[in-house]
């Protein structure tokens, strides 16, 4: 039995997207961000964060780890591709997404959406925007000559990186100077499985 703890209005959306994309049966417990540090949830994840996946009593946290685990255990090609080389590429792009991109997008998101206007740090937004130029170019270059990150097919690497980049849409980051990345992002986020997640609590 699979259970995903975490509201879709959080990083849990990524793991819900993976579960939907894989067509798995699962229970969804939409733990709110505000309740992530409750004693009950701390027993699932000592960090007090969502998402958490429970797979027959095995608890996993960290959204990228959850998604790679789900793809490897329950997926098949092309979502979880067939070779070790391509598995390496899935790890590479996923870790690139959360280390090179996510922190800068969160800085912009926080300052544009969550901080009161008079406390907004425009310099931090500017620095983060500058820092995103290099990884965005890496993605844009990769996607100029292939429809998806690994080639012709949508894989867990696309899902993981696109889910990180969905913060750019929320934070209204201008993506027009990386048109191949922008078009790929729209294509990924528009997938039916991701659209279904938007309707979840
Ligand atoms: N690196 C973790 C981050 C998880 C995380 O920070 N989740 C936020 C919601 S998006 C959270 O649980 N916040 C609750 C809190 O910090 O109290 C992951 O990707 O799963």
PDB file of C-alpha atoms and ligand atoms in Angstrom:
ATOM      1  CA  UNK A   1       0.000   0.000   0.000  1.00  0.00           C
ATOM      2  CA  UNK A   2       1.352   3.410  -1.009  1.00  0.00           C
ATOM      3  CA  UNK A   3       0.496   6.577   0.936  1.00  0.00           C
ATOM      4  CA  UNK A   4       1.692  10.073   0.048  1.00  0.00           C
ATOM      5  CA  UNK A   5       1.606  12.620   2.874  1.00  0.00           C
ATOM      6  CA  UNK A   6       1.547  16.274   1.807  1.00  0.00           C
ATOM      7  CA  UNK A   7      -0.756  18.823   0.266  1.00  0.00           C
ATOM      8  CA  UNK A   8      -0.510  19.349  -3.495  1.00  0.00           C
ATOM      9  CA  UNK A   9       0.123  23.045  -2.710  1.00  0.00           C
ATOM     10  CA  UNK A  10       3.725  22.192  -1.793  1.00  0.00           C
ATOM     11  CA  UNK A  11       6.697  20.185  -3.063  1.00  0.00           C
ATOM     12  CA  UNK A  12       4.468  17.147  -2.525  1.00  0.00           C
ATOM     13  CA  UNK A  13       2.978  18.009  -5.935  1.00  0.00           C
ATOM     14  CA  UNK A  14       6.116  16.500  -7.500  1.00  0.00           C
ATOM     15  CA  UNK A  15       5.625  13.130  -5.891  1.00  0.00           C
ATOM     16  CA  UNK A  16       1.895  13.180  -6.569  1.00  0.00           C
ATOM     17  CA  UNK A  17       2.776  13.861 -10.205  1.00  0.00           C
ATOM     18  CA  UNK A  18       5.138  10.838 -10.223  1.00  0.00           C
ATOM     19  CA  UNK A  19       2.452   8.607  -8.672  1.00  0.00           C
ATOM     20  CA  UNK A  20      -0.103   9.796 -11.245  1.00  0.00           C
ATOM     21  CA  UNK A  21       2.347   9.459 -14.139  1.00  0.00           C
ATOM     22  CA  UNK A  22       3.082   5.874 -13.065  1.00  0.00           C
ATOM     23  CA  UNK A  23      -0.637   5.104 -12.822  1.00  0.00           C
ATOM     24  CA  UNK A  24      -0.231   3.734  -9.284  1.00  0.00           C
ATOM     25  CA  UNK A  25      -2.974   3.242  -6.721  1.00  0.00           C
ATOM     26  CA  UNK A  26      -2.207   5.293  -3.625  1.00  0.00           C
ATOM     27  CA  UNK A  27      -3.776   6.987  -0.663  1.00  0.00           C
ATOM     28  CA  UNK A  28      -3.298  10.749  -0.409  1.00  0.00           C
ATOM     29  CA  UNK A  29      -3.130  12.353   3.046  1.00  0.00           C
ATOM     30  CA  UNK A  30      -2.907  16.106   2.330  1.00  0.00           C
ATOM     31  CA  UNK A  31      -0.831  17.172   5.359  1.00  0.00           C
ATOM     32  CA  UNK A  32      -0.619  20.983   5.291  1.00  0.00           C
ATOM     33  CA  UNK A  33       2.737  22.800   5.417  1.00  0.00           C
ATOM     34  CA  UNK A  34       1.634  24.290   8.758  1.00  0.00           C
ATOM     35  CA  UNK A  35       1.173  20.779  10.211  1.00  0.00           C
ATOM     36  CA  UNK A  36       4.460  19.332   8.940  1.00  0.00           C
ATOM     37  CA  UNK A  37       6.037  19.745  12.386  1.00  0.00           C
ATOM     38  CA  UNK A  38       3.243  18.084  14.325  1.00  0.00           C
ATOM     39  CA  UNK A  39       4.385  15.170  16.551  1.00  0.00           C
ATOM     40  CA  UNK A  40       2.456  12.796  14.284  1.00  0.00           C
ATOM     41  CA  UNK A  41       4.232  13.977  11.138  1.00  0.00           C
ATOM     42  CA  UNK A  42       7.648  14.225  12.832  1.00  0.00           C
ATOM     43  CA  UNK A  43       7.367  10.483  13.398  1.00  0.00           C
ATOM     44  CA  UNK A  44       7.185  10.069   9.598  1.00  0.00           C
ATOM     45  CA  UNK A  45       9.933  12.568   8.810  1.00  0.00           C
ATOM     46  CA  UNK A  46      12.183  13.902  11.603  1.00  0.00           C
ATOM     47  CA  UNK A  47      12.842  16.992   9.445  1.00  0.00           C
ATOM     48  CA  UNK A  48       9.184  17.969   9.754  1.00  0.00           C
ATOM     49  CA  UNK A  49       8.772  18.339   6.004  1.00  0.00           C
ATOM     50  CA  UNK A  50       6.414  17.145   3.306  1.00  0.00           C
ATOM     51  CA  UNK A  51       6.287  15.109   1.099  1.00  0.00           C
ATOM     52  CA  UNK A  52       6.649  11.718   2.768  1.00  0.00           C
ATOM     53  CA  UNK A  53       5.956   8.438   1.002  1.00  0.00           C
ATOM     54  CA  UNK A  54       4.971   5.314   2.902  1.00  0.00           C
ATOM     55  CA  UNK A  55       5.354   2.096   0.957  1.00  0.00           C
ATOM     56  CA  UNK A  56       4.152  -0.856   3.045  1.00  0.00           C
ATOM     57  CA  UNK A  57       5.615   0.567   6.251  1.00  0.00           C
ATOM     58  CA  UNK A  58       8.792   1.887   4.584  1.00  0.00           C
ATOM     59  CA  UNK A  59       8.993   5.670   5.043  1.00  0.00           C
ATOM     60  CA  UNK A  60      10.830   7.838   2.534  1.00  0.00           C
ATOM     61  CA  UNK A  61      11.334  11.599   2.495  1.00  0.00           C
ATOM     62  CA  UNK A  62      13.025  14.050   0.080  1.00  0.00           C
ATOM     63  CA  UNK A  63      10.903  14.591  -3.007  1.00  0.00           C
ATOM     64  CA  UNK A  64      13.593  13.703  -5.547  1.00  0.00           C
ATOM     65  CA  UNK A  65      14.503  10.487  -3.688  1.00  0.00           C
ATOM     66  CA  UNK A  66      10.818   9.542  -3.518  1.00  0.00           C
ATOM     67  CA  UNK A  67      10.379  10.109  -7.243  1.00  0.00           C
ATOM     68  CA  UNK A  68      13.497   8.211  -8.301  1.00  0.00           C
ATOM     69  CA  UNK A  69      12.513   5.346  -5.966  1.00  0.00           C
ATOM     70  CA  UNK A  70       8.979   5.199  -7.365  1.00  0.00           C
ATOM     71  CA  UNK A  71      10.239   5.278 -10.948  1.00  0.00           C
ATOM     72  CA  UNK A  72      12.813   2.568 -10.341  1.00  0.00           C
ATOM     73  CA  UNK A  73      10.528   0.292  -8.330  1.00  0.00           C
ATOM     74  CA  UNK A  74       7.266   0.696 -10.227  1.00  0.00           C
ATOM     75  CA  UNK A  75       8.163   2.307 -13.556  1.00  0.00           C
ATOM     76  CA  UNK A  76       9.230   0.976 -16.874  1.00  0.00           C
ATOM     77  CA  UNK A  77      10.787   2.512 -19.960  1.00  0.00           C
ATOM     78  CA  UNK A  78      10.565   5.177 -21.093  1.00  0.00           C
ATOM     79  CA  UNK A  79       9.602   6.888 -17.783  1.00  0.00           C
ATOM     80  CA  UNK A  80      12.314   4.876 -15.989  1.00  0.00           C
ATOM     81  CA  UNK A  81      14.676   4.114 -18.841  1.00  0.00           C
ATOM     82  CA  UNK A  82      16.344   0.768 -19.366  1.00  0.00           C
ATOM     83  CA  UNK A  83      20.095   1.320 -18.997  1.00  0.00           C
ATOM     84  CA  UNK A  84      22.435   2.227 -16.151  1.00  0.00           C
ATOM     85  CA  UNK A  85      23.784   5.105 -18.242  1.00  0.00           C
ATOM     86  CA  UNK A  86      20.325   6.603 -18.540  1.00  0.00           C
ATOM     87  CA  UNK A  87      19.670   6.019 -14.812  1.00  0.00           C
ATOM     88  CA  UNK A  88      22.810   8.060 -14.198  1.00  0.00           C
ATOM     89  CA  UNK A  89      21.382  10.789 -16.396  1.00  0.00           C
ATOM     90  CA  UNK A  90      18.138  10.749 -14.376  1.00  0.00           C
ATOM     91  CA  UNK A  91      20.120  11.217 -11.143  1.00  0.00           C
ATOM     92  CA  UNK A  92      22.270  13.902 -12.770  1.00  0.00           C
ATOM     93  CA  UNK A  93      19.369  16.042 -13.964  1.00  0.00           C
ATOM     94  CA  UNK A  94      17.372  15.564 -10.754  1.00  0.00           C
ATOM     95  CA  UNK A  95      20.247  16.635  -8.499  1.00  0.00           C
ATOM     96  CA  UNK A  96      21.063  19.499 -10.874  1.00  0.00           C
ATOM     97  CA  UNK A  97      17.454  20.665 -10.491  1.00  0.00           C
ATOM     98  CA  UNK A  98      17.463  20.753  -6.703  1.00  0.00           C
ATOM     99  CA  UNK A  99      20.997  22.068  -6.230  1.00  0.00           C
ATOM    100  CA  UNK A 100      21.619  24.462  -9.140  1.00  0.00           C
ATOM    101  CA  UNK A 101      18.085  25.779  -9.670  1.00  0.00           C
ATOM    102  CA  UNK A 102      15.704  25.281  -6.738  1.00  0.00           C
ATOM    103  CA  UNK A 103      17.468  27.468  -4.129  1.00  0.00           C
ATOM    104  CA  UNK A 104      17.515  30.495  -6.470  1.00  0.00           C
ATOM    105  CA  UNK A 105      13.889  30.034  -7.498  1.00  0.00           C
ATOM    106  CA  UNK A 106      12.902  29.798  -3.828  1.00  0.00           C
ATOM    107  CA  UNK A 107      14.677  33.095  -3.099  1.00  0.00           C
ATOM    108  CA  UNK A 108      12.667  34.789  -5.861  1.00  0.00           C
ATOM    109  CA  UNK A 109       9.421  33.061  -4.868  1.00  0.00           C
ATOM    110  CA  UNK A 110       9.799  33.980  -1.205  1.00  0.00           C
ATOM    111  CA  UNK A 111      10.527  37.628  -1.954  1.00  0.00           C
ATOM    112  CA  UNK A 112       7.812  38.031  -4.587  1.00  0.00           C
ATOM    113  CA  UNK A 113       5.026  36.045  -2.987  1.00  0.00           C
ATOM    114  CA  UNK A 114       5.529  35.469   0.701  1.00  0.00           C
ATOM    115  CA  UNK A 115       7.392  38.470   2.116  1.00  0.00           C
ATOM    116  CA  UNK A 116       5.400  41.681   2.758  1.00  0.00           C
ATOM    117  CA  UNK A 117       6.106  44.251   0.005  1.00  0.00           C
ATOM    118  CA  UNK A 118       8.036  46.577   2.342  1.00  0.00           C
ATOM    119  CA  UNK A 119      10.407  43.763   3.371  1.00  0.00           C
ATOM    120  CA  UNK A 120      11.068  42.505  -0.161  1.00  0.00           C
ATOM    121  CA  UNK A 121      14.779  42.074  -0.924  1.00  0.00           C
ATOM    122  CA  UNK A 122      15.162  43.278  -4.513  1.00  0.00           C
ATOM    123  CA  UNK A 123      18.923  42.709  -4.415  1.00  0.00           C
ATOM    124  CA  UNK A 124      18.400  39.036  -3.483  1.00  0.00           C
ATOM    125  CA  UNK A 125      15.922  38.691  -6.383  1.00  0.00           C
ATOM    126  CA  UNK A 126      18.466  40.256  -8.726  1.00  0.00           C
ATOM    127  CA  UNK A 127      21.294  37.981  -7.536  1.00  0.00           C
ATOM    128  CA  UNK A 128      19.144  34.870  -7.792  1.00  0.00           C
ATOM    129  CA  UNK A 129      18.005  35.866 -11.307  1.00  0.00           C
ATOM    130  CA  UNK A 130      21.655  36.281 -12.281  1.00  0.00           C
ATOM    131  CA  UNK A 131      22.590  32.900 -10.761  1.00  0.00           C
ATOM    132  CA  UNK A 132      19.860  31.175 -12.758  1.00  0.00           C
ATOM    133  CA  UNK A 133      21.259  32.295 -16.105  1.00  0.00           C
ATOM    134  CA  UNK A 134      23.953  29.592 -16.272  1.00  0.00           C
ATOM    135  CA  UNK A 135      21.803  26.542 -15.344  1.00  0.00           C
ATOM    136  CA  UNK A 136      18.966  27.839 -17.552  1.00  0.00           C
ATOM    137  CA  UNK A 137      21.413  28.018 -20.475  1.00  0.00           C
ATOM    138  CA  UNK A 138      22.540  24.435 -19.746  1.00  0.00           C
ATOM    139  CA  UNK A 139      18.912  23.284 -19.944  1.00  0.00           C
ATOM    140  CA  UNK A 140      18.134  25.403 -23.005  1.00  0.00           C
ATOM    141  CA  UNK A 141      21.185  24.064 -24.863  1.00  0.00           C
ATOM    142  CA  UNK A 142      20.246  20.481 -23.975  1.00  0.00           C
ATOM    143  CA  UNK A 143      16.674  20.966 -25.204  1.00  0.00           C
ATOM    144  CA  UNK A 144      17.497  22.742 -28.480  1.00  0.00           C
ATOM    145  CA  UNK A 145      18.297  19.450 -30.194  1.00  0.00           C
ATOM    146  CA  UNK A 146      15.969  16.963 -28.439  1.00  0.00           C
ATOM    147  CA  UNK A 147      12.371  17.097 -27.223  1.00  0.00           C
ATOM    148  CA  UNK A 148      13.172  15.827 -23.708  1.00  0.00           C
ATOM    149  CA  UNK A 149      16.238  15.827 -21.465  1.00  0.00           C
ATOM    150  CA  UNK A 150      17.393  12.314 -22.311  1.00  0.00           C
ATOM    151  CA  UNK A 151      16.172  12.247 -25.922  1.00  0.00           C
ATOM    152  CA  UNK A 152      12.840  11.498 -27.545  1.00  0.00           C
ATOM    153  CA  UNK A 153      10.883  10.416 -24.479  1.00  0.00           C
ATOM    154  CA  UNK A 154       9.545  11.988 -21.305  1.00  0.00           C
ATOM    155  CA  UNK A 155      11.380  10.415 -18.341  1.00  0.00           C
ATOM    156  CA  UNK A 156      11.501  10.882 -14.581  1.00  0.00           C
ATOM    157  CA  UNK A 157      14.352  13.346 -15.214  1.00  0.00           C
ATOM    158  CA  UNK A 158      11.950  15.654 -17.086  1.00  0.00           C
ATOM    159  CA  UNK A 159       9.319  15.278 -14.372  1.00  0.00           C
ATOM    160  CA  UNK A 160      11.780  16.123 -11.599  1.00  0.00           C
ATOM    161  CA  UNK A 161      13.389  19.119 -13.294  1.00  0.00           C
ATOM    162  CA  UNK A 162      10.071  20.484 -14.616  1.00  0.00           C
ATOM    163  CA  UNK A 163       8.534  20.206 -11.148  1.00  0.00           C
ATOM    164  CA  UNK A 164      11.369  22.318  -9.737  1.00  0.00           C
ATOM    165  CA  UNK A 165      10.969  24.798 -12.585  1.00  0.00           C
ATOM    166  CA  UNK A 166       7.235  25.098 -11.950  1.00  0.00           C
ATOM    167  CA  UNK A 167       8.307  27.500  -9.160  1.00  0.00           C
ATOM    168  CA  UNK A 168       9.501  29.819 -11.959  1.00  0.00           C
ATOM    169  CA  UNK A 169       5.923  30.071 -13.218  1.00  0.00           C
ATOM    170  CA  UNK A 170       4.633  30.895  -9.718  1.00  0.00           C
ATOM    171  CA  UNK A 171       7.412  33.438  -9.178  1.00  0.00           C
ATOM    172  CA  UNK A 172       6.796  34.984 -12.607  1.00  0.00           C
ATOM    173  CA  UNK A 173      10.402  34.532 -13.711  1.00  0.00           C
ATOM    174  CA  UNK A 174      10.910  35.613 -17.314  1.00  0.00           C
ATOM    175  CA  UNK A 175      11.899  32.535 -19.357  1.00  0.00           C
ATOM    176  CA  UNK A 176      11.720  34.098 -22.823  1.00  0.00           C
ATOM    177  CA  UNK A 177      15.495  34.185 -23.280  1.00  0.00           C
ATOM    178  CA  UNK A 178      15.593  30.360 -23.018  1.00  0.00           C
ATOM    179  CA  UNK A 179      12.811  29.449 -25.495  1.00  0.00           C
ATOM    180  CA  UNK A 180      13.661  25.745 -25.870  1.00  0.00           C
ATOM    181  CA  UNK A 181      13.539  25.313 -22.081  1.00  0.00           C
ATOM    182  CA  UNK A 182      10.336  27.359 -21.865  1.00  0.00           C
ATOM    183  CA  UNK A 183       8.561  25.271 -24.547  1.00  0.00           C
ATOM    184  CA  UNK A 184       9.722  22.015 -22.931  1.00  0.00           C
ATOM    185  CA  UNK A 185       8.480  23.218 -19.523  1.00  0.00           C
ATOM    186  CA  UNK A 186       5.017  24.010 -20.893  1.00  0.00           C
ATOM    187  CA  UNK A 187       4.902  20.595 -22.570  1.00  0.00           C
ATOM    188  CA  UNK A 188       5.872  18.799 -19.340  1.00  0.00           C
ATOM    189  CA  UNK A 189       3.596  20.763 -17.006  1.00  0.00           C
ATOM    190  CA  UNK A 190       0.696  20.335 -19.419  1.00  0.00           C
ATOM    191  CA  UNK A 191       0.756  16.548 -19.132  1.00  0.00           C
ATOM    192  CA  UNK A 192      -2.527  15.027 -17.978  1.00  0.00           C
ATOM    193  CA  UNK A 193      -0.974  13.405 -14.921  1.00  0.00           C
ATOM    194  CA  UNK A 194       0.261  16.795 -13.710  1.00  0.00           C
ATOM    195  CA  UNK A 195      -3.056  18.458 -14.458  1.00  0.00           C
ATOM    196  CA  UNK A 196      -4.796  15.873 -12.245  1.00  0.00           C
ATOM    197  CA  UNK A 197      -2.497  16.841  -9.363  1.00  0.00           C
ATOM    198  CA  UNK A 198      -3.707  20.440  -9.583  1.00  0.00           C
ATOM    199  CA  UNK A 199      -7.169  19.274  -8.540  1.00  0.00           C
ATOM    200  CA  UNK A 200      -5.921  17.427  -5.463  1.00  0.00           C
ATOM    201  CA  UNK A 201      -6.105  19.005  -1.985  1.00  0.00           C
TER     202      UNK A 201
HETATM  203  N1  LIG B   1      14.254  18.973   0.235  1.00  0.00           N
HETATM  204  C1  LIG B   1      12.930  18.646   0.702  1.00  0.00           C
HETATM  205  C2  LIG B   1      12.229  19.924   1.103  1.00  0.00           C
HETATM  206  C3  LIG B   1      10.872  19.650   1.708  1.00  0.00           C
HETATM  207  C4  LIG B   1      10.233  20.929   2.250  1.00  0.00           C
HETATM  208  O1  LIG B   1      10.911  21.864   2.717  1.00  0.00           O
HETATM  209  N2  LIG B   1       8.904  20.967   2.195  1.00  0.00           N
HETATM  210  C5  LIG B   1       8.192  22.113   2.725  1.00  0.00           C
HETATM  211  C6  LIG B   1       6.888  22.306   1.934  1.00  0.00           C
HETATM  212  S1  LIG B   1       7.185  22.702   0.250  1.00  0.00           S
HETATM  213  C7  LIG B   1       7.803  21.850   4.166  1.00  0.00           C
HETATM  214  O2  LIG B   1       7.502  20.731   4.522  1.00  0.00           O
HETATM  215  N3  LIG B   1       7.762  22.889   5.020  1.00  0.00           N
HETATM  216  C8  LIG B   1       7.295  22.749   6.354  1.00  0.00           C
HETATM  217  C9  LIG B   1       8.190  23.404   7.363  1.00  0.00           C
HETATM  218  O3  LIG B   1       9.322  23.779   7.016  1.00  0.00           O
HETATM  219  O4  LIG B   1       7.752  23.507   8.504  1.00  0.00           O
HETATM  220  C10 LIG B   1      12.169  17.909  -0.422  1.00  0.00           C
HETATM  221  O5  LIG B   1      12.438  18.175  -1.598  1.00  0.00           O
HETATM  222  O6  LIG B   1      11.334  17.050  -0.116  1.00  0.00           O
END
